[in-house]
Amino acid sequence: MRLSTQSIWTVLVHLSAFALQAHAIDVDINSESSLKSAASEATYGAFKWYYGNETGQIPGAFPDKWWEGSQLFAAALNYWHLSGDTTYNEEVSMGLQWQGGDKGDYMPSNYSSYLGNDDQMFWGLAAMSAAEMKFPDRSSGYSWLSLAQGVFNTQKARWDTTSCGGGLRWQIFVYQAGYTMKNSVSNGGFFQLAARLARYTDDNEYLTWAEKIWDWSVSSPLVNNQTWNVADSTQCADDCANAGNVQWTYNYGAYLMGAAYLYNYTSDSKWLDATNGLLQKMSTTFFPHGNIIEDITCEPREICNNNEILFKGLTSQWLAYVALLVPSTADTIWPKLQSSGTAAAASCTGHNNNTCGVRWYQSKYDGWTGMEEQISVSQVFSANLLKYGNGVGPVTSKTGGDSKSNPNAGEGVTDSKPTYKPITGGDKAGASILTIGFVGGWIVIMVFMILGA
Ligand SMILES: *[C@@H]1O[C@H](CO)[C@@H](O)[C@H](O)[C@H]1NC(C)=O
Ligand SMILES: *[C@@H]1O[C@H](CO)[C@@H](O)[C@H](O)[C@H]1NC(C)=O
Ligand SMILES: *[C@@H]1O[C@H](CO)[C@@H](O)[C@H](O)[C@H]1NC(C)=O
Ligand SMILES: *[C@@H]1O[C@H](CO)[C@@H](O)[C@H](O)[C@H]1NC(C)=O
Ligand SMILES: *[C@@H]1O[C@H](CO)[C@@H](O)[C@H](O)[C@H]1NC(C)=O
């Protein structure tokens, strides 16, 4: 058979297309088994960056980015829960336990001198998920539920009425740059934690706190209960008179998930209104490219830092749970998660090893590589898998949840003062890297928003 130049060319094009396809994550978003294998690939890629289970390493430790460990483990919990694959369970269980620290409240002394309320909260939510998924408590150590309660108790003690009539500050310690601010994710995350503890334990104290955090949030410029806009942060100096309006998926998601839990738990229409309002505003804000989720503040200019790369993955997961907890939202949410999952898979053609990128809406690999990218994609695949979970939602202590409760867990409500251990060179470096990263990024974004306005 003779081949013309033309047909040789065609064959080459097909071969190279085939070669590329062989290194993409192929996902049929309507197939449970396809989603499972895609989630397996992405989660494997995420754990390639984890060394905490190796000899001489510390379980769950992520030097210079401690909070991100909570997201690796949260993604792994979702993956296990919905696929049945136990590959990472022991590492997750060890890490989630170890970082609970001496008091069981995710203030481990190696990190506690510089971690913020949001960092601690995210570990608390991961532990809460473990309890709600019936991830087995360890035979010794802290139960998952008590770890979440430990975070709740320490944060409750930090509720700050010295400015703005209440609210949690972003940072815990005066020497941290974010101490002068109150922000949405810390308060929205605390609200969500309280809501989930209320539903799980049926203990009224958590419901009372969820309402208190919510009422304060809507009375501040952070959450607007008419337009459902969620701003990022506000300053204590002028008593939270105003807020910038930087938009992040996870700020909305934190409050949305809390409202959905409370509606599921109380059937109070107030929470349905909040759920619908926030979801509607998210729909018109974060999906400028069809139904594909996008952190619009950083993606178009490719200025997302590692924290920000995680936001839309964890928000996707929250959206999936909202669809389950408040079934009337399902028709709005699933098409978005399906388009996002399909686009995310198309971004996973990097390095000939299924490395995933940041900008899912481009539906191709965009050159970024990291644990954060892998975690986000794992999360959006698991989010889609929840549709095949036969409606099995987060359990409560009345529906099979058996994680042990300790309402007094954590450092205790009276002593929230840090013990100022001598800061080592390593701590300082870590703290200043974090601070420079956060504050620097924040300033860049504020300048960008101001100039752009
Ligand atoms: C894929 O390749 C990149 C670049 O070499 C590497 O950083 C990453 O860990 C690899 N991922 C997997 C799953 O092997
Ligand atoms: C750590 O976990 C990874 C992946 O989860 C696994 O491949 C590796 O064998 C584990 N290492 C040890 C020392 O257990
Ligand atoms: C804190 O650091 C010490 C020394 O490196 C280590 O042994 C310990 O496991 C760490 N604890 C946590 C919770 O990371
Ligand atoms: C909205 O928030 C304000 C507090 O700023 C409150 O007075 C009002 O009742 C809230 N409206 C609804 C519908 O919850
Ligand atoms: C509460 O959530 C469960 C899923 O966990 C769902 O089956 C149920 O319909 C929800 N209840 C209400 C009142 O929406």
mmCIF file of C-alpha atoms and ligand atoms in Angstrom, residues 57-61 66 98-102 108-111, ligand 3:
data_model
loop_
_atom_site.group_PDB
_atom_site.id
_atom_site.type_symbol
_atom_site.label_atom_id
_atom_site.label_comp_id
_atom_site.label_asym_id
_atom_site.label_seq_id
_atom_site.Cartn_x
_atom_site.Cartn_y
_atom_site.Cartn_z
ATOM 1 C CA GLN A 57 8.700 12.249 58.775
ATOM 2 C CA ILE A 58 5.829 13.692 60.847
ATOM 3 C CA PRO A 59 2.303 12.483 60.068
ATOM 4 C CA GLY A 60 0.142 15.217 58.596
ATOM 5 C CA ALA A 61 2.914 17.810 58.709
ATOM 6 C CA TRP A 66 0.036 23.541 57.426
ATOM 7 C CA TRP A 98 -1.341 13.601 64.923
ATOM 8 C CA GLN A 99 -1.996 17.202 63.952
ATOM 9 C CA GLY A 100 -4.780 17.414 66.544
ATOM 10 C CA GLY A 101 -1.940 18.358 68.892
ATOM 11 C CA ASP A 102 -1.644 17.795 72.647
ATOM 12 C CA PRO A 108 -0.301 21.717 67.555
ATOM 13 C CA SER A 109 2.592 23.507 69.213
ATOM 14 C CA ASN A 110 4.836 23.309 66.124
ATOM 15 C CA TYR A 111 2.432 25.510 64.230
HETATM 16 C C1 LIG B 3 6.451 18.745 66.165
HETATM 17 O O1 LIG B 3 7.834 18.696 65.871
HETATM 18 C C2 LIG B 3 8.523 17.636 66.534
HETATM 19 C C3 LIG B 3 9.994 17.791 66.202
HETATM 20 O O2 LIG B 3 10.206 17.808 64.822
HETATM 21 C C4 LIG B 3 7.965 16.291 66.084
HETATM 22 O O3 LIG B 3 8.582 15.243 66.750
HETATM 23 C C5 LIG B 3 6.456 16.265 66.351
HETATM 24 O O4 LIG B 3 5.915 15.069 65.836
HETATM 25 C C6 LIG B 3 5.778 17.456 65.711
HETATM 26 N N1 LIG B 3 4.360 17.438 66.067
HETATM 27 C C7 LIG B 3 3.413 17.721 65.198
HETATM 28 C C8 LIG B 3 2.017 17.695 65.703
HETATM 29 O O5 LIG B 3 3.621 17.984 64.014
#
